[in-house]
């Protein structure tokens, strides 16, 4: 079993939809949780960084961490075609671990 | 502009040849990392360095080598011993020396070995 599981998609939604991206993990020692956005043939860019359980909001993006369920989510409100990318979750305890990424397409 | 640069963007090599991928950062970050990205898999850590003249193996170091002679530079050599070298290689850096810090990535180098 992988330490971090992420549904690879692909996920296709219409413009304006609310998008929910998720990761589950098995290592209860993870304390720092991140979401990266990666456009095709580019390096990942950090979107959200959270510590421990709870919610964090930044514009149209909300990151949610539920440590009791070992589950993290990224919500995108009012999705735009420019949000089309692969979204990677990452988490760390002693080491950083990445999910495989979910490919999202937002159609105009 | 501050950032991480990787060159070249695309690299083609024949099997059996060593190849070196460049990574430079002007963010004054202490720590630097090399990852490999394959379709359907998360980023896998090859090597990391927390200070100059010191580096540690990651999860998949076999067939790779690195050096850290300058704070700004962390080149990766893919040797002929790497069984499946074709992949997208990403360099990253972070502010602190702890591996918990958020990492910033370069644009990547796509290596194809035939």
Short mmCIF file of C-alpha atoms in Angstrom, two decimals:
data_model
loop_
_atom_site.label_atom_id
_atom_site.label_comp_id
_atom_site.label_asym_id
_atom_site.label_seq_id
_atom_site.Cartn_x
_atom_site.Cartn_y
_atom_site.Cartn_z
CA UNK A 1 0.00 0.00 0.00
CA UNK A 2 1.35 3.44 -0.92
CA UNK A 3 1.82 5.93 1.89
CA UNK A 4 -0.15 8.54 -0.08
CA UNK A 5 -3.05 7.64 -2.35
CA UNK A 6 -4.48 10.07 -4.85
CA UNK A 7 -7.06 9.36 -7.55
CA UNK A 8 -5.31 10.13 -10.86
CA UNK A 9 -8.54 11.09 -12.61
CA UNK A 10 -8.81 12.48 -15.17
CA UNK A 11 -11.45 14.83 -13.81
CA UNK A 12 -13.40 17.05 -16.21
CA UNK A 13 -15.78 19.78 -15.02
CA UNK A 14 -17.58 22.74 -16.61
CA UNK A 15 -16.38 26.26 -15.93
CA UNK A 16 -17.79 27.61 -12.67
CA UNK A 17 -18.10 24.22 -10.99
CA UNK A 18 -16.80 23.45 -7.51
CA UNK A 19 -13.93 20.97 -7.71
CA UNK A 20 -12.98 18.59 -4.93
CA UNK A 21 -9.59 16.89 -5.00
CA UNK A 22 -8.61 14.37 -2.36
CA UNK A 23 -5.77 12.33 -0.92
CA UNK A 24 -5.65 9.67 1.73
CA UNK A 25 -2.59 8.59 3.63
CA UNK A 26 -1.49 5.88 5.99
CA UNK A 27 1.31 7.47 8.04
CA UNK A 28 -0.19 9.13 11.10
CA UNK A 29 3.09 10.99 11.69
CA UNK A 30 2.45 13.36 8.76
CA UNK A 31 1.95 16.86 10.10
CA UNK A 32 2.55 19.23 7.19
CA UNK A 33 0.27 19.07 4.17
CA UNK A 34 0.70 20.77 0.83
CA UNK A 35 -1.01 21.08 -2.51
CA UNK A 36 0.94 21.75 -5.68
CA UNK A 37 -0.36 22.67 -9.12
CA UNK A 38 1.56 21.43 -12.15
CA UNK A 39 0.86 22.62 -15.67
CA UNK A 40 1.82 20.34 -18.53
CA UNK A 41 5.60 20.03 -18.97
CA UNK A 42 6.27 22.44 -16.09
CA UNK A 43 7.51 22.10 -12.54
CA UNK A 44 4.99 21.98 -9.66
CA UNK A 45 4.14 25.27 -7.95
CA UNK A 46 3.07 25.45 -4.32
CA UNK A 47 -0.61 26.36 -3.87
CA UNK A 48 -1.40 25.69 -0.23
CA UNK A 49 0.57 24.75 2.87
CA UNK A 50 -1.16 23.71 6.07
CA UNK A 51 -0.10 22.35 9.40
CA UNK A 52 -2.17 19.73 11.22
CA UNK A 53 -5.97 19.53 11.04
CA UNK A 54 -8.35 22.24 9.95
CA UNK A 55 -9.15 24.46 7.01
CA UNK A 56 -7.16 27.10 5.19
CA UNK A 57 -8.60 29.41 2.58
CA UNK A 58 -6.81 31.41 -0.10
CA UNK A 59 -9.04 33.08 -2.65
CA UNK A 60 -10.94 30.41 -4.56
CA UNK A 61 -8.92 27.61 -2.95
CA UNK A 62 -9.62 25.88 0.36
CA UNK A 63 -7.41 23.17 1.82
CA UNK A 64 -8.90 20.86 4.40
CA UNK A 65 -7.08 18.37 6.61
CA UNK A 66 -8.76 15.66 8.67
CA UNK A 67 -6.04 13.85 10.56
CA UNK A 68 -8.47 11.54 12.34
CA UNK A 69 -9.54 10.14 8.96
CA UNK A 70 -6.11 10.57 7.33
CA UNK A 71 -7.76 12.51 4.54
CA UNK A 72 -6.95 15.84 2.92
CA UNK A 73 -8.90 17.82 0.35
CA UNK A 74 -8.48 20.79 -1.93
CA UNK A 75 -11.62 22.64 -3.02
CA UNK A 76 -11.64 25.01 -5.97
CA UNK A 77 -14.62 27.35 -6.20
CA UNK A 78 -15.79 28.98 -9.43
CA UNK A 79 -13.33 26.87 -11.42
CA UNK A 80 -11.73 28.47 -14.49
CA UNK A 81 -10.16 26.96 -17.62
CA UNK A 82 -6.83 28.28 -16.31
CA UNK A 83 -7.20 25.86 -13.38
CA UNK A 84 -6.71 22.96 -15.80
CA UNK A 85 -3.60 21.22 -14.53
CA UNK A 86 -2.41 18.26 -12.48
CA UNK A 87 -2.79 18.74 -8.73
CA UNK A 88 -0.35 16.97 -6.44
CA UNK A 89 -0.83 16.49 -2.74
CA UNK A 90 2.26 16.26 -0.55
CA UNK A 91 2.80 15.65 3.12
CA UNK A 92 5.73 15.34 5.44
CA UNK A 93 6.87 13.99 8.75
CA UNK A 94 10.56 13.20 8.54
CA UNK A 95 10.35 12.95 4.77
CA UNK A 96 8.19 14.51 2.10
CA UNK A 97 5.82 12.19 0.25
CA UNK A 98 3.85 13.06 -2.87
CA UNK A 99 0.64 11.72 -4.33
CA UNK A 100 0.60 10.67 -7.98
CA UNK A 101 -1.45 13.71 -8.98
CA UNK A 102 -5.01 14.27 -10.25
CA UNK A 103 -5.39 15.64 -13.75
CA UNK A 104 -8.12 18.31 -13.89
CA UNK A 105 -9.70 19.83 -17.01
CA UNK A 106 -12.10 22.77 -16.69
CA UNK A 107 -14.11 23.19 -19.87
CA UNK A 108 -15.33 26.66 -20.97
CA UNK B 1 14.06 37.33 -10.98
CA UNK B 2 14.53 34.85 -8.17
CA UNK B 3 13.99 31.22 -8.97
CA UNK B 4 15.26 27.82 -9.93
CA UNK B 5 16.53 27.11 -13.40
CA UNK B 6 17.06 23.73 -14.97
CA UNK B 7 18.74 23.07 -18.25
CA UNK B 8 18.24 21.81 -20.80
CA UNK B 9 14.45 21.48 -21.04
CA UNK B 10 14.72 18.39 -23.26
CA UNK B 11 17.66 16.01 -23.42
CA UNK B 12 18.24 13.00 -25.61
CA UNK B 13 20.97 10.43 -25.05
CA UNK B 14 22.01 7.04 -26.26
CA UNK B 15 21.95 4.12 -23.87
CA UNK B 16 25.25 3.65 -22.09
CA UNK B 17 26.14 7.34 -21.92
CA UNK B 18 26.31 9.36 -18.72
CA UNK B 19 24.42 12.64 -18.78
CA UNK B 20 24.44 15.61 -16.39
CA UNK B 21 21.37 17.73 -15.64
CA UNK B 22 21.89 21.26 -14.41
CA UNK B 23 20.06 22.93 -11.51
CA UNK B 24 20.77 26.47 -10.32
CA UNK B 25 18.92 28.60 -7.75
CA UNK B 26 19.31 32.23 -6.73
CA UNK B 27 16.87 32.05 -3.80
CA UNK B 28 19.66 31.67 -1.25
CA UNK B 29 18.09 28.39 -0.16
CA UNK B 30 20.21 25.98 1.85
CA UNK B 31 18.53 22.75 0.82
CA UNK B 32 18.22 21.34 -2.68
CA UNK B 33 16.55 18.19 -3.99
CA UNK B 34 16.31 16.04 -7.09
CA UNK B 35 13.13 14.15 -7.93
CA UNK B 36 12.07 11.92 -10.72
CA UNK B 37 8.47 11.96 -12.02
CA UNK B 38 6.99 9.08 -13.97
CA UNK B 39 3.39 8.81 -15.25
CA UNK B 40 1.01 7.54 -12.58
CA UNK B 41 3.58 7.83 -9.81
CA UNK B 42 4.28 10.50 -7.27
CA UNK B 43 7.54 12.36 -7.21
CA UNK B 44 10.32 10.11 -6.01
CA UNK B 45 13.34 11.54 -4.24
CA UNK B 46 16.72 10.75 -5.79
CA UNK B 47 19.16 12.85 -3.73
CA UNK B 48 19.03 15.84 -1.44
CA UNK B 49 21.56 18.25 0.01
CA UNK B 50 21.10 20.38 3.09
CA UNK B 51 24.44 22.20 2.99
CA UNK B 52 27.35 22.69 0.63
CA UNK B 53 29.67 19.70 0.22
CA UNK B 54 27.13 17.35 1.78
CA UNK B 55 24.34 15.29 0.24
CA UNK B 56 22.23 12.27 1.11
CA UNK B 57 20.65 9.48 -0.89
CA UNK B 58 16.92 9.52 -1.33
CA UNK B 59 14.61 6.62 -2.08
CA UNK B 60 15.92 5.82 -5.57
CA UNK B 61 19.59 6.91 -5.66
CA UNK B 62 20.95 3.87 -7.51
CA UNK B 63 22.38 4.84 -10.89
CA UNK B 64 22.57 8.55 -10.04
CA UNK B 65 25.24 10.83 -8.60
CA UNK B 66 25.30 14.46 -7.44
CA UNK B 67 27.66 17.15 -6.21
CA UNK B 68 27.14 20.31 -4.17
CA UNK B 69 30.23 22.44 -4.52
CA UNK B 70 28.31 25.72 -4.44
CA UNK B 71 25.17 26.74 -2.59
CA UNK B 72 23.51 27.77 -5.84
CA UNK B 73 24.20 24.63 -7.84
CA UNK B 74 23.19 20.96 -7.51
CA UNK B 75 23.89 19.03 -10.72
CA UNK B 76 22.59 15.49 -11.19
CA UNK B 77 24.42 12.86 -13.26
CA UNK B 78 22.39 10.01 -14.67
CA UNK B 79 24.87 7.18 -15.16
CA UNK B 80 24.74 4.22 -17.48
CA UNK B 81 23.98 2.08 -14.42
CA UNK B 82 20.47 3.57 -14.16
CA UNK B 83 18.23 0.87 -15.64
CA UNK B 84 15.33 3.06 -16.71
CA UNK B 85 16.56 6.65 -17.03
CA UNK B 86 13.85 8.05 -19.31
CA UNK B 87 11.77 10.35 -17.09
CA UNK B 88 10.95 13.92 -16.14
CA UNK B 89 13.52 15.22 -13.64
CA UNK B 90 12.65 17.98 -11.20
CA UNK B 91 14.99 20.00 -9.02
CA UNK B 92 13.68 21.78 -5.93
CA UNK B 93 14.97 23.91 -3.11
CA UNK B 94 13.72 24.95 0.31
CA UNK B 95 14.51 27.68 2.79
CA UNK B 96 15.45 25.61 5.80
CA UNK B 97 17.66 22.64 6.26
CA UNK B 98 14.80 20.53 7.54
CA UNK B 99 13.09 18.34 5.01
CA UNK B 100 9.70 19.50 6.28
CA UNK B 101 9.93 22.89 4.65
CA UNK B 102 7.86 23.79 1.63
CA UNK B 103 9.78 23.16 -1.53
CA UNK B 104 9.98 25.26 -4.67
CA UNK B 105 10.48 23.53 -7.99
CA UNK B 106 12.30 24.29 -11.21
CA UNK B 107 10.71 23.80 -14.64
CA UNK B 108 12.12 20.28 -15.08
CA UNK B 109 14.22 18.43 -17.64
CA UNK B 110 12.70 15.70 -19.76
CA UNK B 111 15.35 13.05 -20.43
CA UNK B 112 14.89 10.47 -23.15
CA UNK B 113 17.37 7.63 -23.47
CA UNK B 114 17.19 5.35 -26.52
#
